[in-house]
């Protein structure tokens, strides 16, 4: 199985990156032999991966990183980079390769402190691999200071360093950064392709796979979660019942509170799994005895960890709310389709009776206003408005229509 096999519906991108990885080999060989590099190369030092949610942006960047680090013996016989089995591919894909550094937003932003060590490492030669690869999963979350640090590193990179930036769209990245990157744009996989992947890779029943792929409209990760996690299906069913609970103001406020509480519970469950382990590992690294006091002068380090964990909980809660807003947007999109007499692309066929009821009792104009209210809630959350206030404003607007 090659590193490209996990990319759903991205065949052209896989071919493009595979060709670049082959050219990268030529650059490494030329550098080792102290000869001039090839004049025409499809490899470059910085890449920007964009695409719609669920298209596999981060997975594509990581697969490319694995292909760059591939050390398969078949390479000497002309084999394609990215075998998926060698030590270079395996450690890159699981996130343990010494020369592949991944940066992701812990909270709502990637801070300069989060990037400082990474930028410093980008100017060093690879320790064991063929390339020093820096993978930034949330390039759109770079703030001004961290973006400027990345810009300086991308402007004058080390000879064997590659930056892989991932963002929803090219407009989400500073023009000065994106102008120095080769742009790779992914597309939304087809519903059939996602359903086929769920059947082949996850062993999901064809009917369940088709329903999950259709409900998520080609979002690979959400389709996988919906098809394999009963709790995810239950949360989605709860969200899709919300439009029927907005007849009274009290119902709007209660529905908003339940949405926010469910997102907070998701954040809490993740924190319980991760925070305690991180805290104990840091205490051990600082030399604290089991159950004993921390050494003097280490309180600041623990405070930094607590702040990082708090930012992660905030982001997890907002990501959970974003998921609920996406489901609601899909619901009203289906309502709008029915109001215009189209049934060909209904995503939420499992609640078609509810869709038809809402479509009969409202107009296309009110449905568009409701979709705009959901988008306004999303923007408010991005501006750090208190989640409960933002969601209450949305449910009241959904009631008004």
mmCIF file with all atom_site columns, N, CA and C in Angstrom, residues 226-283:
data_model
loop_
_atom_site.group_PDB
_atom_site.id
_atom_site.type_symbol
_atom_site.label_atom_id
_atom_site.label_alt_id
_atom_site.label_comp_id
_atom_site.label_asym_id
_atom_site.label_entity_id
_atom_site.label_seq_id
_atom_site.pdbx_PDB_ins_code
_atom_site.Cartn_x
_atom_site.Cartn_y
_atom_site.Cartn_z
_atom_site.occupancy
_atom_site.B_iso_or_equiv
_atom_site.pdbx_formal_charge
_atom_site.auth_seq_id
_atom_site.auth_comp_id
_atom_site.auth_asym_id
_atom_site.auth_atom_id
_atom_site.pdbx_PDB_model_num
ATOM 1   N N  . UNK A 1 226 ? -19.020 9.224  11.255 1.00 0.00 ? 226 UNK A N  1
ATOM 2   C CA . UNK A 1 226 ? -20.462 8.983  11.282 1.00 0.00 ? 226 UNK A CA 1
ATOM 3   C C  . UNK A 1 226 ? -20.781 7.514  11.029 1.00 0.00 ? 226 UNK A C  1
ATOM 4   N N  . UNK A 1 227 ? -19.997 6.867  10.187 1.00 0.00 ? 227 UNK A N  1
ATOM 5   C CA . UNK A 1 227 ? -20.260 5.469  9.842  1.00 0.00 ? 227 UNK A CA 1
ATOM 6   C C  . UNK A 1 227 ? -19.805 4.503  10.923 1.00 0.00 ? 227 UNK A C  1
ATOM 7   N N  . UNK A 1 228 ? -18.828 4.908  11.734 1.00 0.00 ? 228 UNK A N  1
ATOM 8   C CA . UNK A 1 228 ? -18.235 3.968  12.692 1.00 0.00 ? 228 UNK A CA 1
ATOM 9   C C  . UNK A 1 228 ? -18.506 4.297  14.152 1.00 0.00 ? 228 UNK A C  1
ATOM 10  N N  . UNK A 1 229 ? -19.016 5.498  14.440 1.00 0.00 ? 229 UNK A N  1
ATOM 11  C CA . UNK A 1 229 ? -19.195 5.925  15.831 1.00 0.00 ? 229 UNK A CA 1
ATOM 12  C C  . UNK A 1 229 ? -20.679 6.176  16.130 1.00 0.00 ? 229 UNK A C  1
ATOM 13  N N  . UNK A 1 230 ? -21.323 5.321  16.912 1.00 0.00 ? 230 UNK A N  1
ATOM 14  C CA . UNK A 1 230 ? -22.734 5.528  17.241 1.00 0.00 ? 230 UNK A CA 1
ATOM 15  C C  . UNK A 1 230 ? -22.992 6.865  17.954 1.00 0.00 ? 230 UNK A C  1
ATOM 16  N N  . UNK A 1 231 ? -22.036 7.310  18.780 1.00 0.00 ? 231 UNK A N  1
ATOM 17  C CA . UNK A 1 231 ? -22.210 8.583  19.483 1.00 0.00 ? 231 UNK A CA 1
ATOM 18  C C  . UNK A 1 231 ? -22.272 9.751  18.497 1.00 0.00 ? 231 UNK A C  1
ATOM 19  N N  . UNK A 1 232 ? -21.486 9.682  17.425 1.00 0.00 ? 232 UNK A N  1
ATOM 20  C CA . UNK A 1 232 ? -21.514 10.732 16.406 1.00 0.00 ? 232 UNK A CA 1
ATOM 21  C C  . UNK A 1 232 ? -22.866 10.757 15.703 1.00 0.00 ? 232 UNK A C  1
ATOM 22  N N  . UNK A 1 233 ? -23.418 9.596  15.429 1.00 0.00 ? 233 UNK A N  1
ATOM 23  C CA . UNK A 1 233 ? -24.743 9.541  14.791 1.00 0.00 ? 233 UNK A CA 1
ATOM 24  C C  . UNK A 1 233 ? -25.811 10.102 15.723 1.00 0.00 ? 233 UNK A C  1
ATOM 25  N N  . UNK A 1 234 ? -25.673 9.836  17.008 1.00 0.00 ? 234 UNK A N  1
ATOM 26  C CA . UNK A 1 234 ? -26.648 10.346 17.969 1.00 0.00 ? 234 UNK A CA 1
ATOM 27  C C  . UNK A 1 234 ? -26.577 11.867 18.074 1.00 0.00 ? 234 UNK A C  1
ATOM 28  N N  . UNK A 1 235 ? -25.346 12.411 18.094 1.00 0.00 ? 235 UNK A N  1
ATOM 29  C CA . UNK A 1 235 ? -25.197 13.872 18.157 1.00 0.00 ? 235 UNK A CA 1
ATOM 30  C C  . UNK A 1 235 ? -25.783 14.525 16.913 1.00 0.00 ? 235 UNK A C  1
ATOM 31  N N  . UNK A 1 236 ? -25.541 13.933 15.757 1.00 0.00 ? 236 UNK A N  1
ATOM 32  C CA . UNK A 1 236 ? -26.093 14.506 14.528 1.00 0.00 ? 236 UNK A CA 1
ATOM 33  C C  . UNK A 1 236 ? -27.614 14.468 14.548 1.00 0.00 ? 236 UNK A C  1
ATOM 34  N N  . UNK A 1 237 ? -28.191 13.369 15.006 1.00 0.00 ? 237 UNK A N  1
ATOM 35  C CA . UNK A 1 237 ? -29.648 13.270 15.072 1.00 0.00 ? 237 UNK A CA 1
ATOM 36  C C  . UNK A 1 237 ? -30.223 14.335 15.993 1.00 0.00 ? 237 UNK A C  1
ATOM 37  N N  . UNK A 1 238 ? -29.536 14.624 17.083 1.00 0.00 ? 238 UNK A N  1
ATOM 38  C CA . UNK A 1 238 ? -30.000 15.658 18.007 1.00 0.00 ? 238 UNK A CA 1
ATOM 39  C C  . UNK A 1 238 ? -29.977 17.031 17.349 1.00 0.00 ? 238 UNK A C  1
ATOM 40  N N  . UNK A 1 239 ? -28.901 17.309 16.608 1.00 0.00 ? 239 UNK A N  1
ATOM 41  C CA . UNK A 1 239 ? -28.791 18.611 15.933 1.00 0.00 ? 239 UNK A CA 1
ATOM 42  C C  . UNK A 1 239 ? -29.891 18.770 14.890 1.00 0.00 ? 239 UNK A C  1
ATOM 43  N N  . UNK A 1 240 ? -30.191 17.718 14.141 1.00 0.00 ? 240 UNK A N  1
ATOM 44  C CA . UNK A 1 240 ? -31.190 17.814 13.082 1.00 0.00 ? 240 UNK A CA 1
ATOM 45  C C  . UNK A 1 240 ? -32.616 17.926 13.619 1.00 0.00 ? 240 UNK A C  1
ATOM 46  N N  . UNK A 1 241 ? -32.812 17.658 14.909 1.00 0.00 ? 241 UNK A N  1
ATOM 47  C CA . UNK A 1 241 ? -34.134 17.863 15.519 1.00 0.00 ? 241 UNK A CA 1
ATOM 48  C C  . UNK A 1 241 ? -34.332 19.300 15.998 1.00 0.00 ? 241 UNK A C  1
ATOM 49  N N  . UNK A 1 242 ? -33.241 20.063 16.036 1.00 0.00 ? 242 UNK A N  1
ATOM 50  C CA . UNK A 1 242 ? -33.316 21.425 16.576 1.00 0.00 ? 242 UNK A CA 1
ATOM 51  C C  . UNK A 1 242 ? -34.324 22.317 15.856 1.00 0.00 ? 242 UNK A C  1
ATOM 52  N N  . UNK A 1 243 ? -34.424 22.294 14.501 1.00 0.00 ? 243 UNK A N  1
ATOM 53  C CA . UNK A 1 243 ? -35.385 23.192 13.842 1.00 0.00 ? 243 UNK A CA 1
ATOM 54  C C  . UNK A 1 243 ? -36.832 22.988 14.282 1.00 0.00 ? 243 UNK A C  1
ATOM 55  N N  . UNK A 1 244 ? -37.167 21.814 14.822 1.00 0.00 ? 244 UNK A N  1
ATOM 56  C CA . UNK A 1 244 ? -38.528 21.560 15.271 1.00 0.00 ? 244 UNK A CA 1
ATOM 57  C C  . UNK A 1 244 ? -38.760 22.028 16.701 1.00 0.00 ? 244 UNK A C  1
ATOM 58  N N  . UNK A 1 245 ? -37.736 22.534 17.359 1.00 0.00 ? 245 UNK A N  1
ATOM 59  C CA . UNK A 1 245 ? -37.858 22.922 18.769 1.00 0.00 ? 245 UNK A CA 1
ATOM 60  C C  . UNK A 1 245 ? -37.833 24.424 18.961 1.00 0.00 ? 245 UNK A C  1
ATOM 61  N N  . UNK A 1 246 ? -38.023 25.180 17.882 1.00 0.00 ? 246 UNK A N  1
ATOM 62  C CA . UNK A 1 246 ? -37.840 26.625 17.959 1.00 0.00 ? 246 UNK A CA 1
ATOM 63  C C  . UNK A 1 246 ? -39.149 27.408 17.894 1.00 0.00 ? 246 UNK A C  1
ATOM 64  N N  . UNK A 1 247 ? -40.257 26.761 18.245 1.00 0.00 ? 247 UNK A N  1
ATOM 65  C CA . UNK A 1 247 ? -41.546 27.457 18.185 1.00 0.00 ? 247 UNK A CA 1
ATOM 66  C C  . UNK A 1 247 ? -41.664 28.537 19.256 1.00 0.00 ? 247 UNK A C  1
ATOM 67  N N  . UNK A 1 248 ? -41.057 28.318 20.398 1.00 0.00 ? 248 UNK A N  1
ATOM 68  C CA . UNK A 1 248 ? -41.131 29.258 21.511 1.00 0.00 ? 248 UNK A CA 1
ATOM 69  C C  . UNK A 1 248 ? -39.740 29.787 21.846 1.00 0.00 ? 248 UNK A C  1
ATOM 70  N N  . UNK A 1 249 ? -39.723 30.979 22.461 1.00 0.00 ? 249 UNK A N  1
ATOM 71  C CA . UNK A 1 249 ? -38.438 31.577 22.846 1.00 0.00 ? 249 UNK A CA 1
ATOM 72  C C  . UNK A 1 249 ? -37.718 30.681 23.841 1.00 0.00 ? 249 UNK A C  1
ATOM 73  N N  . UNK A 1 250 ? -38.470 30.101 24.766 1.00 0.00 ? 250 UNK A N  1
ATOM 74  C CA . UNK A 1 250 ? -37.852 29.203 25.732 1.00 0.00 ? 250 UNK A CA 1
ATOM 75  C C  . UNK A 1 250 ? -37.198 28.008 25.063 1.00 0.00 ? 250 UNK A C  1
ATOM 76  N N  . UNK A 1 251 ? -37.840 27.485 24.021 1.00 0.00 ? 251 UNK A N  1
ATOM 77  C CA . UNK A 1 251 ? -37.256 26.376 23.283 1.00 0.00 ? 251 UNK A CA 1
ATOM 78  C C  . UNK A 1 251 ? -35.964 26.768 22.587 1.00 0.00 ? 251 UNK A C  1
ATOM 79  N N  . UNK A 1 252 ? -35.897 28.000 22.080 1.00 0.00 ? 252 UNK A N  1
ATOM 80  C CA . UNK A 1 252 ? -34.671 28.484 21.435 1.00 0.00 ? 252 UNK A CA 1
ATOM 81  C C  . UNK A 1 252 ? -33.515 28.539 22.425 1.00 0.00 ? 252 UNK A C  1
ATOM 82  N N  . UNK A 1 253 ? -33.801 29.114 23.599 1.00 0.00 ? 253 UNK A N  1
ATOM 83  C CA . UNK A 1 253 ? -32.744 29.253 24.596 1.00 0.00 ? 253 UNK A CA 1
ATOM 84  C C  . UNK A 1 253 ? -32.289 27.888 25.118 1.00 0.00 ? 253 UNK A C  1
ATOM 85  N N  . UNK A 1 254 ? -33.246 26.984 25.306 1.00 0.00 ? 254 UNK A N  1
ATOM 86  C CA . UNK A 1 254 ? -32.891 25.652 25.794 1.00 0.00 ? 254 UNK A CA 1
ATOM 87  C C  . UNK A 1 254 ? -32.064 24.887 24.759 1.00 0.00 ? 254 UNK A C  1
ATOM 88  N N  . UNK A 1 255 ? -32.464 24.989 23.485 1.00 0.00 ? 255 UNK A N  1
ATOM 89  C CA . UNK A 1 255 ? -31.714 24.303 22.433 1.00 0.00 ? 255 UNK A CA 1
ATOM 90  C C  . UNK A 1 255 ? -30.294 24.850 22.335 1.00 0.00 ? 255 UNK A C  1
ATOM 91  N N  . UNK A 1 256 ? -30.150 26.180 22.467 1.00 0.00 ? 256 UNK A N  1
ATOM 92  C CA . UNK A 1 256 ? -28.818 26.782 22.427 1.00 0.00 ? 256 UNK A CA 1
ATOM 93  C C  . UNK A 1 256 ? -27.960 26.277 23.581 1.00 0.00 ? 256 UNK A C  1
ATOM 94  N N  . UNK A 1 257 ? -28.548 26.234 24.770 1.00 0.00 ? 257 UNK A N  1
ATOM 95  C CA . UNK A 1 257 ? -27.795 25.759 25.933 1.00 0.00 ? 257 UNK A CA 1
ATOM 96  C C  . UNK A 1 257 ? -27.350 24.315 25.753 1.00 0.00 ? 257 UNK A C  1
ATOM 97  N N  . UNK A 1 258 ? -28.220 23.483 25.202 1.00 0.00 ? 258 UNK A N  1
ATOM 98  C CA . UNK A 1 258 ? -27.874 22.071 25.007 1.00 0.00 ? 258 UNK A CA 1
ATOM 99  C C  . UNK A 1 258 ? -26.755 21.907 23.983 1.00 0.00 ? 258 UNK A C  1
ATOM 100 N N  . UNK A 1 259 ? -26.783 22.713 22.915 1.00 0.00 ? 259 UNK A N  1
ATOM 101 C CA . UNK A 1 259 ? -25.703 22.642 21.927 1.00 0.00 ? 259 UNK A CA 1
ATOM 102 C C  . UNK A 1 259 ? -24.358 23.008 22.545 1.00 0.00 ? 259 UNK A C  1
ATOM 103 N N  . UNK A 1 260 ? -24.349 24.093 23.308 1.00 0.00 ? 260 UNK A N  1
ATOM 104 C CA . UNK A 1 260 ? -23.103 24.547 23.934 1.00 0.00 ? 260 UNK A CA 1
ATOM 105 C C  . UNK A 1 260 ? -22.630 23.544 24.981 1.00 0.00 ? 260 UNK A C  1
ATOM 106 N N  . UNK A 1 261 ? -23.566 22.994 25.751 1.00 0.00 ? 261 UNK A N  1
ATOM 107 C CA . UNK A 1 261 ? -23.189 22.008 26.775 1.00 0.00 ? 261 UNK A CA 1
ATOM 108 C C  . UNK A 1 261 ? -22.604 20.745 26.132 1.00 0.00 ? 261 UNK A C  1
ATOM 109 N N  . UNK A 1 262 ? -23.185 20.311 25.009 1.00 0.00 ? 262 UNK A N  1
ATOM 110 C CA . UNK A 1 262 ? -22.670 19.118 24.329 1.00 0.00 ? 262 UNK A CA 1
ATOM 111 C C  . UNK A 1 262 ? -21.250 19.365 23.826 1.00 0.00 ? 262 UNK A C  1
ATOM 112 N N  . UNK A 1 263 ? -21.002 20.573 23.290 1.00 0.00 ? 263 UNK A N  1
ATOM 113 C CA . UNK A 1 263 ? -19.651 20.902 22.826 1.00 0.00 ? 263 UNK A CA 1
ATOM 114 C C  . UNK A 1 263 ? -18.673 20.952 24.000 1.00 0.00 ? 263 UNK A C  1
ATOM 115 N N  . UNK A 1 264 ? -19.127 21.497 25.126 1.00 0.00 ? 264 UNK A N  1
ATOM 116 C CA . UNK A 1 264 ? -18.266 21.554 26.315 1.00 0.00 ? 264 UNK A CA 1
ATOM 117 C C  . UNK A 1 264 ? -17.958 20.149 26.825 1.00 0.00 ? 264 UNK A C  1
ATOM 118 N N  . UNK A 1 265 ? -18.934 19.264 26.752 1.00 0.00 ? 265 UNK A N  1
ATOM 119 C CA . UNK A 1 265 ? -18.700 17.878 27.177 1.00 0.00 ? 265 UNK A CA 1
ATOM 120 C C  . UNK A 1 265 ? -17.662 17.202 26.292 1.00 0.00 ? 265 UNK A C  1
ATOM 121 N N  . UNK A 1 266 ? -17.717 17.476 24.973 1.00 0.00 ? 266 UNK A N  1
ATOM 122 C CA . UNK A 1 266 ? -16.708 16.926 24.065 1.00 0.00 ? 266 UNK A CA 1
ATOM 123 C C  . UNK A 1 266 ? -15.305 17.400 24.458 1.00 0.00 ? 266 UNK A C  1
ATOM 124 N N  . UNK A 1 267 ? -15.198 18.711 24.746 1.00 0.00 ? 267 UNK A N  1
ATOM 125 C CA . UNK A 1 267 ? -13.904 19.268 25.133 1.00 0.00 ? 267 UNK A CA 1
ATOM 126 C C  . UNK A 1 267 ? -13.427 18.655 26.453 1.00 0.00 ? 267 UNK A C  1
ATOM 127 N N  . UNK A 1 268 ? -14.356 18.462 27.383 1.00 0.00 ? 268 UNK A N  1
ATOM 128 C CA . UNK A 1 268 ? -13.987 17.900 28.679 1.00 0.00 ? 268 UNK A CA 1
ATOM 129 C C  . UNK A 1 268 ? -13.515 16.457 28.546 1.00 0.00 ? 268 UNK A C  1
ATOM 130 N N  . UNK A 1 269 ? -14.210 15.669 27.721 1.00 0.00 ? 269 UNK A N  1
ATOM 131 C CA . UNK A 1 269 ? -13.820 14.263 27.558 1.00 0.00 ? 269 UNK A CA 1
ATOM 132 C C  . UNK A 1 269 ? -12.436 14.147 26.937 1.00 0.00 ? 269 UNK A C  1
ATOM 133 N N  . UNK A 1 270 ? -12.136 15.030 25.954 1.00 0.00 ? 270 UNK A N  1
ATOM 134 C CA . UNK A 1 270 ? -10.794 15.021 25.367 1.00 0.00 ? 270 UNK A CA 1
ATOM 135 C C  . UNK A 1 270 ? -9.750  15.422 26.396 1.00 0.00 ? 270 UNK A C  1
ATOM 136 N N  . UNK A 1 271 ? -10.073 16.448 27.207 1.00 0.00 ? 271 UNK A N  1
ATOM 137 C CA . UNK A 1 271 ? -9.126  16.917 28.212 1.00 0.00 ? 271 UNK A CA 1
ATOM 138 C C  . UNK A 1 271 ? -8.824  15.822 29.226 1.00 0.00 ? 271 UNK A C  1
ATOM 139 N N  . UNK A 1 272 ? -9.850  15.076 29.617 1.00 0.00 ? 272 UNK A N  1
ATOM 140 C CA . UNK A 1 272 ? -9.637  14.007 30.591 1.00 0.00 ? 272 UNK A CA 1
ATOM 141 C C  . UNK A 1 272 ? -8.691  12.942 30.046 1.00 0.00 ? 272 UNK A C  1
ATOM 142 N N  . UNK A 1 273 ? -8.737  12.718 28.741 1.00 0.00 ? 273 UNK A N  1
ATOM 143 C CA . UNK A 1 273 ? -7.877  11.712 28.130 1.00 0.00 ? 273 UNK A CA 1
ATOM 144 C C  . UNK A 1 273 ? -6.438  12.191 27.970 1.00 0.00 ? 273 UNK A C  1
ATOM 145 N N  . UNK A 1 274 ? -6.281  13.460 27.638 1.00 0.00 ? 274 UNK A N  1
ATOM 146 C CA . UNK A 1 274 ? -4.960  13.960 27.232 1.00 0.00 ? 274 UNK A CA 1
ATOM 147 C C  . UNK A 1 274 ? -4.258  14.752 28.330 1.00 0.00 ? 274 UNK A C  1
ATOM 148 N N  . UNK A 1 275 ? -4.997  15.622 29.038 1.00 0.00 ? 275 UNK A N  1
ATOM 149 C CA . UNK A 1 275 ? -4.357  16.552 29.965 1.00 0.00 ? 275 UNK A CA 1
ATOM 150 C C  . UNK A 1 275 ? -3.616  15.846 31.095 1.00 0.00 ? 275 UNK A C  1
ATOM 151 N N  . UNK A 1 276 ? -4.255  14.845 31.702 1.00 0.00 ? 276 UNK A N  1
ATOM 152 C CA . UNK A 1 276 ? -3.612  14.167 32.836 1.00 0.00 ? 276 UNK A CA 1
ATOM 153 C C  . UNK A 1 276 ? -2.307  13.494 32.413 1.00 0.00 ? 276 UNK A C  1
ATOM 154 N N  . UNK A 1 277 ? -2.335  12.864 31.228 1.00 0.00 ? 277 UNK A N  1
ATOM 155 C CA . UNK A 1 277 ? -1.121  12.199 30.739 1.00 0.00 ? 277 UNK A CA 1
ATOM 156 C C  . UNK A 1 277 ? -0.021  13.221 30.480 1.00 0.00 ? 277 UNK A C  1
ATOM 157 N N  . UNK A 1 278 ? -0.371  14.341 29.830 1.00 0.00 ? 278 UNK A N  1
ATOM 158 C CA . UNK A 1 278 ? 0.630   15.380 29.558 1.00 0.00 ? 278 UNK A CA 1
ATOM 159 C C  . UNK A 1 278 ? 1.221   15.921 30.856 1.00 0.00 ? 278 UNK A C  1
ATOM 160 N N  . UNK A 1 279 ? 0.362   16.162 31.837 1.00 0.00 ? 279 UNK A N  1
ATOM 161 C CA . UNK A 1 279 ? 0.824   16.730 33.107 1.00 0.00 ? 279 UNK A CA 1
ATOM 162 C C  . UNK A 1 279 ? 1.783   15.784 33.811 1.00 0.00 ? 279 UNK A C  1
ATOM 163 N N  . UNK A 1 280 ? 1.446   14.502 33.873 1.00 0.00 ? 280 UNK A N  1
ATOM 164 C CA . UNK A 1 280 ? 2.306   13.537 34.541 1.00 0.00 ? 280 UNK A CA 1
ATOM 165 C C  . UNK A 1 280 ? 3.636   13.387 33.808 1.00 0.00 ? 280 UNK A C  1
ATOM 166 N N  . UNK A 1 281 ? 3.599   13.392 32.477 1.00 0.00 ? 281 UNK A N  1
ATOM 167 C CA . UNK A 1 281 ? 4.840   13.271 31.710 1.00 0.00 ? 281 UNK A CA 1
ATOM 168 C C  . UNK A 1 281 ? 5.752   14.471 31.939 1.00 0.00 ? 281 UNK A C  1
ATOM 169 N N  . UNK A 1 282 ? 5.146   15.677 32.009 1.00 0.00 ? 282 UNK A N  1
ATOM 170 C CA . UNK A 1 282 ? 5.958   16.866 32.240 1.00 0.00 ? 282 UNK A CA 1
ATOM 171 C C  . UNK A 1 282 ? 6.537   16.858 33.651 1.00 0.00 ? 282 UNK A C  1
ATOM 172 N N  . UNK A 1 283 ? 5.747   16.444 34.628 1.00 0.00 ? 283 UNK A N  1
ATOM 173 C CA . UNK A 1 283 ? 6.256   16.371 35.997 1.00 0.00 ? 283 UNK A CA 1
ATOM 174 C C  . UNK A 1 283 ? 7.428   15.407 36.092 1.00 0.00 ? 283 UNK A C  1
#
